[in-house]
Coordinates of C-alpha atoms and ligand atoms in Angstrom, one line a residue:
X169 CA -281.6 196.1 -100.4
X170 CA -280.7 196.6 -104.0
X171 CA -278.9 193.8 -105.6
X172 CA -275.7 194.4 -107.5
X173 CA -276.4 194.5 -111.1
X174 CA -274.3 192.4 -113.5
X175 CA -273.5 194.1 -116.9
X176 CA -274.8 192.5 -120.2
X177 CA -272.1 189.9 -121.0
X178 CA -271.5 187.6 -124.0
X179 CA -272.0 183.9 -123.4
X180 CA -268.1 183.4 -123.4
X181 CA -267.8 186.0 -120.5
X182 CA -270.9 184.5 -118.7
X183 CA -269.2 181.0 -118.8
X184 CA -265.9 182.5 -117.5
X185 CA -267.8 184.2 -114.8
X186 CA -269.6 180.8 -113.9
X187 CA -266.2 179.3 -113.6
X188 CA -265.2 181.7 -111.1
X189 CA -268.6 181.7 -109.2
X190 CA -269.3 178.0 -108.7
X191 CA -268.7 176.5 -105.2
X192 CA -267.1 173.5 -106.9
X193 CA -263.4 173.5 -107.2
X194 CA -262.4 173.1 -110.9
X195 CA -259.1 172.4 -112.6
X196 CA -258.3 172.1 -116.3
X197 CA -255.0 170.1 -117.4
X198 CA -253.6 169.5 -120.7
X199 CA -253.2 166.0 -122.1
X200 CA -250.3 165.3 -120.1
X201 CA -252.1 166.2 -116.6
X202 CA -250.2 169.3 -116.2
X203 CA -252.7 172.0 -114.5
X204 CA -253.2 174.9 -116.9
X205 CA -256.0 176.7 -114.8
X206 CA -258.1 176.6 -111.6
X207 CA -260.9 178.5 -110.3
X208 CA -261.3 180.4 -106.8
X209 CA -263.1 177.5 -105.2
X210 CA -260.0 175.4 -106.0
X211 CA -257.9 177.9 -104.1
X212 CA -260.5 178.1 -101.1
X213 CA -260.6 174.1 -100.9
X214 CA -256.8 173.3 -101.2
X215 CA -254.9 176.2 -100.0
X216 CA -253.0 176.5 -103.0
X217 CA -252.5 179.9 -105.0
X218 CA -252.8 179.5 -108.6
X219 CA -249.3 180.0 -109.4
X220 CA -248.2 177.4 -107.0
X221 CA -250.1 174.7 -108.9
X222 CA -249.9 176.0 -112.5
X223 CA -247.7 173.5 -114.8
X224 CA -247.9 170.8 -112.0
X225 CA -249.4 167.4 -111.9
X226 CA -252.5 167.1 -109.6
X227 CA -250.4 164.4 -107.9
X228 CA -249.2 167.1 -105.6
X229 CA -252.7 167.2 -103.9
X230 CA -252.6 163.5 -103.1
X231 CA -252.6 162.4 -99.5
X232 CA -251.2 158.8 -100.1
X233 CA -254.5 157.7 -98.5
X234 CA -256.3 156.8 -101.7
X235 CA -255.8 153.1 -102.9
X236 CA -253.8 152.4 -106.0
X237 CA -256.7 150.3 -107.2
X238 CA -258.8 153.7 -107.2
X239 CA -256.4 155.2 -109.3
X240 CA -256.1 152.2 -111.8
X241 CA -259.8 152.4 -112.1
X242 CA -259.6 156.2 -112.7
X243 CA -257.2 155.7 -115.5
X244 CA -259.0 152.7 -117.0
X245 CA -262.3 154.5 -117.1
X246 CA -260.7 157.8 -118.5
X247 CA -259.3 155.8 -121.4
X248 CA -262.1 153.9 -122.2
X249 CA -265.2 156.0 -121.3
X250 CA -263.5 159.7 -121.1
X251 CA -265.0 160.0 -117.7
X252 CA -264.6 158.9 -114.0
X253 CA -266.0 160.0 -110.8
X254 CA -265.4 158.7 -107.3
X255 CA -264.1 159.3 -103.8
X256 CA -260.5 160.1 -103.2
X257 CA -258.5 161.6 -100.1
X258 CA -256.4 164.6 -100.9
X259 CA -254.0 166.7 -98.6
X260 CA -254.6 170.6 -98.3
X261 CA -251.5 172.9 -98.3
X262 CA -251.7 173.1 -94.6
X263 CA -251.4 169.3 -94.4
X264 CA -254.9 168.2 -93.2
X265 CA -256.2 165.4 -95.4
X266 CA -260.0 165.4 -96.6
X267 CA -262.0 163.2 -98.7
X268 CA -263.5 164.7 -101.9
X269 CA -266.0 163.5 -104.7
X270 CA -264.0 164.1 -107.7
X271 CA -265.3 164.0 -111.3
X272 CA -262.8 164.0 -114.3
X273 CA -263.7 164.3 -118.0
X274 CA -261.5 163.8 -121.0
X275 CA -261.8 166.7 -123.8
X276 CA -260.6 165.6 -127.3
X277 CA -259.3 167.5 -130.4
X278 CA -260.5 167.0 -134.2
X279 CA -258.6 163.8 -134.5
X280 CA -260.0 162.1 -131.5
X281 CA -256.9 162.6 -129.4
X282 CA -257.3 164.0 -125.8
X283 CA -256.5 167.4 -125.7
X284 CA -257.2 168.3 -122.2
X285 CA -258.9 166.9 -118.8
X286 CA -261.5 168.8 -116.7
X287 CA -261.7 168.0 -112.9
X288 CA -264.2 169.4 -110.4
X289 CA -264.4 168.2 -106.8
X290 CA -266.3 169.0 -103.6
X291 CA -265.0 168.4 -100.1
X292 CA -267.3 165.6 -98.6
X293 CA -265.7 165.7 -95.1
X294 CA -268.6 167.4 -93.4
X295 CA -271.3 164.8 -94.9
X296 CA -268.8 161.9 -94.1
X297 CA -268.5 163.2 -90.7
X298 CA -272.3 163.3 -90.3
X299 CA -272.5 159.9 -91.6
X300 CA -269.9 158.5 -89.3
X301 CA -271.7 160.1 -86.4
X302 CA -274.9 158.8 -87.5
X303 CA -273.4 155.2 -87.6
X304 CA -271.7 155.7 -84.2
X305 CA -274.9 156.9 -82.8
X306 CA -276.8 154.0 -84.0
X307 CA -274.4 151.4 -82.7
X308 CA -273.3 152.9 -79.4
X309 CA -274.8 153.5 -76.0
X310 CA -274.5 157.2 -75.6
X311 CA -273.7 157.3 -72.0
X312 CA -271.0 154.8 -71.8
X313 CA -269.8 154.5 -75.3
X314 CA -270.3 150.8 -75.3
X315 CA -272.0 148.6 -77.9
X316 CA -275.9 149.0 -77.9
X317 CA -278.5 146.4 -78.6
X318 CA -278.5 147.0 -82.3
X319 CA -274.4 146.4 -82.4
X320 CA -275.0 143.6 -80.0
X321 CA -277.5 141.8 -82.4
X322 CA -275.3 142.1 -85.4
X323 CA -271.9 141.2 -83.5
X324 CA -273.8 138.2 -82.2
X325 CA -274.8 137.0 -85.5
X326 CA -271.3 137.3 -86.6
X327 CA -269.9 135.3 -83.6
X328 CA -272.5 132.8 -84.0
X329 CA -271.6 132.1 -87.6
X330 CA -268.1 132.0 -86.9
X331 CA -268.8 129.5 -84.1
X332 CA -270.9 127.3 -86.2
X333 CA -268.3 127.2 -88.9
X334 CA -265.2 126.5 -86.7
X335 CA -267.0 124.5 -84.1
X336 CA -265.2 126.8 -81.4
X337 CA -267.7 127.7 -78.6
X338 CA -268.5 131.1 -77.3
X339 CA -269.5 132.4 -74.3
X340 CA -272.4 135.0 -73.5
X341 CA -272.4 136.9 -70.1
X342 CA -275.6 138.9 -68.8
X343 CA -274.3 141.2 -66.1
X344 CA -276.7 143.0 -63.8
X345 CA -275.7 145.2 -61.0
X346 CA -277.1 144.6 -57.8
X347 CA -279.1 147.3 -55.9
X348 CA -278.2 149.9 -58.5
X349 CA -281.5 151.3 -58.0
X350 CA -280.6 152.4 -54.6
X351 CA -277.8 154.8 -56.0
X352 CA -280.2 156.5 -58.4
X353 CA -282.9 157.0 -55.7
X354 CA -280.6 158.2 -53.0
X355 CA -277.8 160.0 -54.8
X356 CA -279.7 161.0 -57.9
X357 CA -279.5 160.1 -61.8
X358 CA -276.2 162.2 -62.2
X359 CA -274.2 160.2 -59.9
X360 CA -275.8 156.9 -61.3
X361 CA -274.7 157.5 -64.7
X362 CA -271.2 158.4 -63.4
X363 CA -271.3 155.0 -61.8
X364 CA -272.4 153.3 -65.0
X365 CA -269.7 154.9 -67.0
X366 CA -267.2 153.4 -64.4
X367 CA -268.8 150.1 -64.6
X368 CA -268.3 150.2 -68.3
X369 CA -264.7 151.1 -68.0
X370 CA -264.1 148.4 -65.8
X371 CA -265.9 145.9 -68.0
X372 CA -263.8 147.0 -71.0
X373 CA -260.6 146.6 -68.9
X374 CA -261.2 143.2 -67.7
X375 CA -261.7 141.6 -71.2
X376 CA -259.6 141.2 -74.4
X377 CA -260.0 143.7 -77.2
X378 CA -261.7 141.2 -79.5
X379 CA -264.4 140.4 -76.8
X380 CA -267.6 142.4 -77.1
X381 CA -269.1 144.5 -74.1
X382 CA -272.7 146.0 -74.7
X383 CA -275.1 147.8 -72.6
X384 CA -278.7 146.7 -73.2
X385 CA -280.0 149.5 -70.9
X386 CA -280.4 150.4 -67.2
X387 CA -277.9 148.6 -65.2
X388 CA -277.8 145.5 -67.7
X389 CA -274.6 144.7 -69.5
X390 CA -273.6 141.7 -72.2
X391 CA -270.2 140.4 -72.6
X392 CA -269.5 138.0 -75.4
X393 CA -266.1 136.0 -75.3
X394 CA -265.5 134.6 -78.6
X395 CA -263.1 131.5 -79.1
X396 CA -263.1 130.2 -75.7
X397 CA -260.9 127.0 -74.9
X398 CA -262.7 125.9 -71.9
X399 CA -265.6 126.4 -69.5
X400 CA -262.6 127.0 -66.9
X401 CA -261.3 130.0 -68.8
X402 CA -264.9 131.3 -68.8
X403 CA -265.1 130.8 -65.2
X404 CA -261.8 132.7 -64.7
X405 CA -263.0 135.7 -66.6
X406 CA -266.3 135.7 -64.9
X407 CA -264.7 135.5 -61.5
X408 CA -262.4 138.2 -62.5
X409 CA -265.2 140.4 -63.6
X410 CA -266.9 139.9 -60.3
X411 CA -264.2 140.8 -58.3
X412 CA -263.3 143.8 -60.5
X413 CA -266.8 145.1 -60.4
X414 CA -267.3 144.7 -56.7
X415 CA -264.4 146.8 -56.0
X416 CA -265.5 150.1 -54.6
X417 CA -266.0 153.2 -56.8
X418 CA -264.8 156.5 -55.6
X419 CA -267.1 159.1 -57.3
X420 CA -267.0 162.7 -56.5
X421 CA -267.1 162.6 -52.5
X422 CA -268.8 159.4 -52.5
X423 CA -267.4 155.9 -52.1
X424 CA -270.0 153.7 -53.7
X425 CA -270.6 149.9 -53.4
X426 CA -272.0 147.9 -56.3
X427 CA -271.5 144.3 -56.8
X428 CA -272.7 142.3 -60.0
X429 CA -274.9 139.2 -60.7
X430 CA -273.5 137.3 -63.8
X431 CA -275.5 134.7 -65.6
X432 CA -273.3 132.7 -68.1
X433 CA -274.1 130.4 -71.1
X434 CA -272.2 129.0 -73.8
X435 CA -272.8 128.3 -77.5
X436 CA -273.7 125.7 -78.5
X437 CA -274.4 123.8 -75.3
X438 CA -276.8 126.1 -73.9
X439 CA -278.5 127.2 -77.1
X440 CA -278.1 127.9 -80.8
X441 CA -279.6 131.4 -81.5
X442 CA -279.4 134.6 -79.9
X443 CA -282.7 134.7 -78.4
X444 CA -282.4 131.3 -76.5
X445 CA -278.8 132.1 -75.5
X446 CA -280.0 135.7 -74.0
X447 CA -283.0 133.9 -72.3
X448 CA -280.9 131.3 -70.7
X449 CA -278.1 133.9 -69.8
X450 CA -281.0 135.6 -68.0
X451 CA -282.3 132.9 -66.1
X452 CA -278.7 132.1 -65.0
X453 CA -278.4 135.6 -63.7
X454 CA -281.5 135.3 -61.7
X455 CA -280.0 132.3 -60.4
X456 CA -276.9 134.2 -59.5
X457 CA -279.2 136.9 -57.7
X458 CA -281.0 134.0 -55.8
X459 CA -277.6 132.7 -54.7
X460 CA -277.1 136.0 -52.7
X461 CA -275.8 138.4 -55.4
X462 CA -272.1 139.2 -56.2
X463 CA -271.6 136.0 -58.0
X464 CA -271.8 134.2 -61.3
X465 CA -273.7 131.3 -62.2
X466 CA -273.6 129.0 -65.5
X467 CA -276.9 128.1 -67.1
X468 CA -275.7 124.5 -67.3
X469 CA -275.8 122.8 -63.4
X470 CA -272.9 120.7 -64.2
X471 CA -270.6 123.6 -65.7
X472 CA -271.6 125.5 -62.4
X473 CA -270.5 122.7 -60.2
X474 CA -267.0 122.6 -62.2
X475 CA -266.8 126.5 -62.2
X476 CA -267.4 126.9 -58.4
X477 CA -265.3 124.0 -57.4
X478 CA -262.6 126.1 -59.3
X479 CA -263.5 129.3 -57.7
X480 CA -263.4 127.7 -54.2
X481 CA -259.6 126.6 -55.3
X482 CA -259.0 130.2 -56.4
X483 CA -260.3 131.7 -53.2
X484 CA -258.4 129.4 -51.0
X485 CA -255.3 129.9 -53.1
X486 CA -255.6 133.7 -52.6
X487 CA -256.1 133.4 -48.8
X488 CA -253.3 130.7 -48.5
X489 CA -250.7 133.4 -50.3
X490 CA -252.0 136.1 -48.1
X491 CA -251.1 133.9 -45.0
X492 CA -247.6 132.7 -46.3
X493 CA -246.7 136.2 -47.2
X494 CA -247.7 137.5 -43.8
X495 CA -246.0 134.3 -42.3
X496 CA -249.3 133.4 -40.4
X497 CA -250.2 129.5 -40.4
X498 CA -248.2 129.1 -43.7
X499 CA -250.0 126.4 -46.2
X500 CA -247.5 126.3 -48.6
X501 CA -244.1 124.4 -48.3
X502 CA -241.3 123.2 -50.6
X503 CA -240.2 119.6 -50.9
X504 CA -237.1 118.5 -52.5
X505 CA -236.4 115.7 -54.6
X506 CA -232.6 114.3 -55.1
X507 CA -230.9 114.1 -58.6
X508 CA -228.4 111.4 -58.7
X509 CA -225.3 111.6 -60.8
X510 CA -225.4 108.2 -62.8
X511 CA -221.5 107.8 -63.0
X512 CA -220.6 108.5 -59.3
X513 CA -224.1 107.4 -57.8
X514 CA -223.9 110.6 -55.6
X515 CA -226.7 112.9 -55.0
X516 CA -225.6 116.4 -56.7
X517 CA -228.8 118.3 -56.9
X518 CA -232.5 118.8 -55.7
X519 CA -235.4 120.1 -57.4
X520 CA -237.7 122.0 -55.2
X521 CA -241.4 121.2 -55.6
X522 CA -244.1 123.1 -54.2
X523 CA -246.9 121.7 -51.8
X524 CA -250.0 123.2 -50.8
X525 CA -251.7 121.8 -47.8
X526 CA -255.2 123.2 -47.1
X527 CA -256.8 122.7 -43.7
X528 CA -260.2 121.6 -45.4
X529 CA -259.3 120.7 -48.9
X530 CA -256.3 118.7 -47.9
X531 CA -253.4 118.2 -50.1
X532 CA -253.9 119.9 -53.5
X533 CA -251.3 118.9 -56.4
X534 CA -249.2 121.4 -57.8
X535 CA -250.4 120.6 -61.4
X536 CA -253.8 122.0 -60.1
X537 CA -252.7 125.0 -58.1
X538 CA -250.1 126.2 -60.5
X539 CA -252.4 126.3 -63.3
X540 CA -254.9 128.4 -61.3
X541 CA -252.1 130.4 -60.2
X542 CA -251.2 131.1 -63.7
X543 CA -254.7 131.9 -64.9
X544 CA -255.4 134.4 -62.0
X545 CA -252.1 136.1 -62.2
X546 CA -251.2 134.7 -58.5
X547 CA -248.1 132.9 -59.9
X548 CA -246.2 136.0 -59.6
X549 CA -246.4 136.5 -55.8
X550 CA -246.4 132.6 -55.3
X551 CA -243.4 132.1 -57.7
X552 CA -241.6 134.8 -55.9
X553 CA -242.3 132.8 -52.6
X554 CA -241.2 129.7 -54.0
X555 CA -237.9 131.0 -55.3
X556 CA -237.0 132.9 -52.1
X557 CA -238.0 129.7 -49.9
X558 CA -235.7 127.5 -52.1
X559 CA -232.9 129.9 -51.7
X560 CA -233.3 130.1 -48.0
X561 CA -233.5 126.2 -47.6
X562 CA -230.3 125.9 -49.9
X563 CA -228.7 128.1 -47.2
X564 CA -229.9 125.9 -44.6
X565 CA -228.8 122.8 -46.2
X566 CA -225.2 124.3 -46.8
X567 CA -225.2 125.2 -43.1
X568 CA -226.0 121.6 -42.4
X569 CA -222.9 120.3 -44.0
X570 CA -224.2 119.9 -47.8
X571 CA -221.7 121.4 -50.2
X572 CA -221.8 121.4 -54.0
X573 CA -225.3 120.8 -54.1
X574 CA -227.4 122.6 -56.6
X575 CA -231.3 123.3 -56.1
X576 CA -233.4 123.5 -59.3
X577 CA -236.6 125.8 -59.3
X578 CA -239.5 125.6 -61.7
X579 CA -240.3 128.6 -63.3
X580 CA -243.7 129.3 -64.9
X581 CA -244.3 131.2 -68.2
X582 CA -245.3 134.2 -66.4
X583 CA -242.3 134.4 -64.1
X584 CA -239.9 133.9 -66.9
X585 CA -241.5 136.7 -68.9
X586 CA -241.5 139.2 -66.1
X587 CA -238.8 141.9 -66.5
X588 CA -238.1 141.8 -62.6
X589 CA -236.7 138.3 -62.7
X590 CA -233.1 139.0 -62.7
X591 CA -233.7 141.5 -60.0
X592 CA -235.5 139.1 -57.9
X593 CA -232.8 136.3 -58.4
X594 CA -229.8 138.7 -57.6
X595 CA -231.8 139.9 -54.4
X596 CA -232.4 136.3 -53.2
X597 CA -228.8 135.1 -54.2
X598 CA -227.3 138.1 -52.1
X599 CA -229.5 137.7 -49.3
X600 CA -228.7 134.0 -48.7
X601 CA -225.1 134.1 -49.7
X602 CA -225.4 131.9 -52.5
X603 CA -223.5 131.5 -55.9
X604 CA -225.4 131.7 -59.0
X605 CA -224.3 128.3 -60.0
X606 CA -225.8 127.0 -56.7
X607 CA -229.1 127.5 -58.8
X608 CA -230.7 125.9 -61.5
X609 CA -234.0 126.9 -63.4
X610 CA -236.4 124.7 -64.9
X611 CA -238.7 126.0 -67.8
X612 CA -240.9 123.6 -69.6
X613 CA -240.6 122.9 -73.3
X614 CA -244.0 124.7 -74.0
X615 CA -243.0 127.7 -72.1
X616 CA -239.9 127.9 -74.2
X617 CA -241.6 127.5 -77.5
X618 CA -243.8 130.4 -76.8
X619 CA -242.4 133.6 -78.3
X620 CA -239.0 131.8 -78.8
X621 CA -237.1 135.2 -79.5
X622 CA -238.1 136.8 -76.0
X623 CA -237.5 133.4 -74.4
X624 CA -233.8 133.5 -75.9
X625 CA -233.3 137.0 -74.9
X626 CA -234.1 136.2 -71.2
X627 CA -232.4 133.1 -71.0
X628 CA -229.2 134.5 -72.3
X629 CA -229.4 137.4 -69.7
X630 CA -229.7 134.4 -66.8
X631 CA -226.9 132.3 -68.3
X632 CA -224.7 135.2 -68.2
X633 CA -225.3 135.6 -64.8
X634 CA -223.9 132.2 -64.3
X635 CA -227.1 130.3 -63.6
X636 CA -227.7 126.7 -65.0
X637 CA -230.8 126.5 -67.2
X638 CA -232.8 123.2 -68.0
X639 CA -235.6 122.5 -70.2
X640 CA -238.2 120.4 -68.2
X641 CA -240.7 117.8 -69.7
X642 CA -238.7 117.3 -72.6
X643 CA -240.7 115.1 -75.0
X644 CA -244.1 116.4 -74.1
X645 CA -244.4 119.4 -76.4
X646 CA -242.9 120.0 -79.9
X647 CA -239.6 118.2 -78.9
X648 CA -238.1 120.4 -81.5
X649 CA -234.3 119.6 -81.4
X650 CA -233.5 122.0 -84.3
X651 CA -234.8 124.7 -82.1
X652 CA -233.2 123.4 -79.1
X653 CA -229.7 124.5 -80.4
X654 CA -230.7 128.1 -80.4
X655 CA -231.6 128.1 -76.7
X656 CA -228.8 129.0 -74.3
X657 CA -229.5 125.9 -72.0
X658 CA -227.4 123.4 -70.2
X659 CA -229.7 120.5 -69.5
X660 CA -232.5 118.6 -70.8
X661 CA -234.9 116.8 -68.5
X662 CA -236.5 113.8 -70.5
X663 CA -240.2 113.5 -69.4
X664 CA -241.5 110.5 -67.2
X665 CA -243.8 109.3 -69.8
X666 CA -240.8 108.2 -71.9
X667 CA -238.6 106.9 -69.0
X668 CA -241.8 104.9 -67.8
X669 CA -241.9 102.4 -70.5
X670 CA -238.3 102.3 -71.8
X671 CA -238.2 98.4 -70.9
X672 CA -241.1 97.4 -72.6
X673 CA -241.7 100.0 -75.4
X674 CA -239.0 99.8 -78.1
X675 CA -240.3 103.2 -79.7
X676 CA -239.9 105.0 -76.1
X677 CA -236.4 103.3 -75.6
X678 CA -235.4 104.5 -79.1
X679 CA -236.5 108.2 -78.5
X680 CA -234.7 108.1 -75.2
X681 CA -231.5 107.0 -76.6
X682 CA -231.8 109.4 -79.8
X683 CA -232.4 112.1 -77.6
X684 CA -229.5 111.5 -75.3
X685 CA -227.1 111.2 -78.4
X686 CA -228.6 114.5 -80.0
X687 CA -228.6 116.3 -76.6
X688 CA -224.9 115.4 -76.1
X689 CA -224.0 116.6 -79.5
X690 CA -225.3 120.0 -78.6
X691 CA -223.2 119.8 -75.4
X692 CA -226.1 119.3 -72.9
X693 CA -226.5 117.2 -69.9
X694 CA -229.3 114.7 -69.9
X695 CA -231.5 114.1 -66.6
X696 CA -234.0 111.4 -66.9
X697 CA -237.3 112.1 -64.6
X698 CA -239.4 109.6 -63.0
X699 CA -236.9 106.8 -62.6
X700 CA -238.6 104.0 -60.5
X701 CA -236.7 100.9 -61.0
X702 CA -233.3 99.6 -61.3
X703 CA -233.9 98.2 -64.6
X704 CA -234.8 101.7 -65.9
X705 CA -231.5 103.0 -64.4
X706 CA -229.3 100.5 -65.8
X707 CA -230.7 100.9 -69.3
X708 CA -230.3 104.8 -68.8
X709 CA -226.8 104.1 -67.7
X710 CA -226.3 102.1 -70.7
X711 CA -227.4 104.8 -73.2
X712 CA -225.2 107.4 -71.5
X713 CA -227.8 109.5 -69.3
X714 CA -226.1 111.8 -67.1
X715 CA -228.4 112.3 -64.2
X716 CA -231.5 110.6 -62.5
X717 CA -234.4 111.7 -60.6
X718 CA -237.2 109.5 -59.3
X719 CA -238.6 107.3 -56.7
X720 CA -235.7 104.8 -57.0
X721 CA -233.6 107.3 -55.1
X722 CA -236.2 109.3 -53.3
X723 CA -239.8 110.6 -53.4
X724 CA -239.6 114.5 -53.0
X725 CA -238.5 115.2 -49.3
X726 CA -239.7 117.7 -46.8
X727 CA -237.0 120.2 -46.2
X728 CA -236.1 118.9 -42.6
X729 CA -235.3 115.5 -43.9
X730 CA -233.0 116.6 -46.7
X731 CA -229.5 117.0 -45.0
X732 CA -229.9 113.6 -43.2
X733 CA -231.2 111.8 -46.3
X734 CA -228.3 113.3 -48.6
X735 CA -225.7 113.0 -46.0
X736 CA -226.3 109.3 -45.5
X737 CA -226.8 108.6 -49.3
X738 CA -223.6 110.1 -50.2
X739 CA -221.8 108.7 -47.4
X740 CA -222.9 105.1 -48.3
X741 CA -221.9 105.6 -52.0
X742 CA -218.3 107.1 -50.8
X743 CA -217.9 104.2 -48.4
Ligands
LIG2228 P1 -241.9 118.5 -62.8 O1 -241.2 119.8 -62.6 O2 -241.6 117.8 -64.0 O3 -241.7 117.7 -61.4 C1 -241.6 116.4 -61.6 C2 -242.7 115.7 -61.0 O4 -242.6 114.3 -61.0 C3 -243.0 115.9 -59.6 O5 -244.4 115.9 -59.2 C4 -242.5 114.7 -58.7 O6 -243.0 114.4 -57.5 C5 -242.8 113.8 -59.9 N1 -242.0 112.5 -59.7 C6 -240.7 112.4 -59.5 N2 -240.3 111.2 -59.6 C7 -241.2 110.6 -59.8 C8 -241.3 109.2 -60.1 O7 -240.4 108.4 -59.8 N3 -242.3 108.5 -60.3 C9 -243.8 109.3 -60.5 N4 -244.8 108.9 -60.9 N5 -243.6 110.7 -60.2 C10 -242.4 111.4 -59.8 P2 -245.3 117.1 -58.6 O8 -244.5 117.6 -57.3 O9 -246.6 116.7 -58.3 O10 -245.1 118.3 -59.5 C11 -245.8 118.3 -60.8 C12 -245.5 119.2 -61.7 O11 -246.0 120.5 -60.9 C13 -244.1 119.6 -61.9 O12 -243.5 118.7 -62.7 C14 -244.0 121.1 -62.2 O13 -244.3 121.2 -63.5 C15 -245.1 121.6 -61.3 N6 -244.5 122.2 -60.2 C16 -244.3 121.6 -58.9 N7 -243.7 122.6 -58.1 C17 -243.7 123.8 -58.9 C18 -243.0 124.9 -58.6 O14 -242.6 125.3 -57.6 N8 -243.2 126.0 -59.5 C19 -243.7 125.7 -60.8 N9 -243.9 126.5 -61.7 N10 -244.3 124.4 -61.2 C20 -244.1 123.5 -60.2
LIG2229 MG1 -239.3 120.3 -63.1
LIG2230 MG1 -240.6 117.4 -65.5

């Protein structure tokens, strides 16, 4: 084919032709940066026609995504060197933003003053996309989208140096799926791949966004938990992952079962470099396989013992809760500890305290099982049961002749934060024909201090319902009296640790009496916990404390002893 001929032109005409033909967008501005002329490539790239930009400042192309520092550097460089080039982000007329490589040159008149600027640029989005794609491919597993071995290595270096700097340990878990080969062999690789994708999703869903999940290859995965606070919390995550991964997988028409074996090691206790840590996690993982699969093992035997002890409790707790909600052989019960009004000497309230008796493990203290319930999310069903049971028993106490007796229920952080709390409370009150003021809710000082705004909002809602609110264990946390005045509460419960030594420790005595004065000034009732002796009672009376709770009056009582005990106590006082 014959090429079109170009007529013989002058050099000026050729230059003008070049301006029109080049693929690079070009604009010419005056010294004040008003656009004088643009070429066709500019129109193609930006979407603006010549008369839409002539006389305007190139600012009209800006997307807002380029940093002010970049523009400062451009201005400085143009003023000093007469030239600048770099990457900036602009916006096309249709609204799409794009990165461009811009080069700006200043032109000068005979006196050396800037007369014009020439700007030329190319759209670099496709090469940038390609670079990002290449980076993504180099760092991710193509099947699952998880981090790959390269990304894991660099992530591990980062986590290691942070851990060395801060002294905060981190955990490394090696996860191998049991019998995965069977899936591949019997159902084919396509189903095997689908299963791996689902496993990766469950791994991602069960750790924090700041943790790392990587696929080493095949059915082997690694999870790094940074900034761990205790071996127990690592065990809790390992147990959660074991459970989540062992749930059946519904794939196409198949219901597949695949369980994990997990090896866990901790930096720095189990190794100081990536290779050692991976090697030790690997041997812990083989130990998990040898233990019958579908479990996790720590590299260090003593950590294993502690973690598995906890796991035993967790499994037992789950089971006990199921039995309680199904009302077969309930292992939980509530005990009630009387609260005495110091002035009258009468019992005016009861604190409901949860008890767990396991057929083999025996009596497990609430401080232990409440914490495990919190960590595993079981506190919601357990807390609901406690709440309903407390209301049910109060209804029985009333029927047994106890009037004007309030029952206090302890609320955990998760219960307090749960949006259904007012609904649960209204439901239980209505069901047992109770008034809101029959009920007192105790939250600990540390619960109240977590997310104060949210706490205030919830407490206000509960107070508006007419429920009495108390801060429990006051004096063990931040003890911020200035914060306390913002909380819509009625009562402060002084922690037992202060009450214990008030007779012998002048500091504790001073803190007690100062707290009582301040509490009263804020319009709060003061309840002293753990009062065991007459001397403690008399001292607390002398400094104006309102209520007492402790072994001096009674230990927490089984529900069926409450009516007789309280009736007899109040009869003696009244007599
Ligand atoms: P708490 O709410 O401060 O309960 C008071 C604890 O002090 C109870 O221990 C009680 O038995 C004990 N105590 C009472 N008087 C005395 C005394 O004179 N001397 C001594 N040494 N101890 C006394 P318990 O029942 O072991 O409960 C411990 C903690 O477990 C409770 O502290 C509370 O934080 C938590 N807890 C108990 N039941 C529940 C519950 O139903 N829900 C929630 N969320 N937490 C609960
Ligand atoms: Mg309490
Ligand atoms: Mg307490």
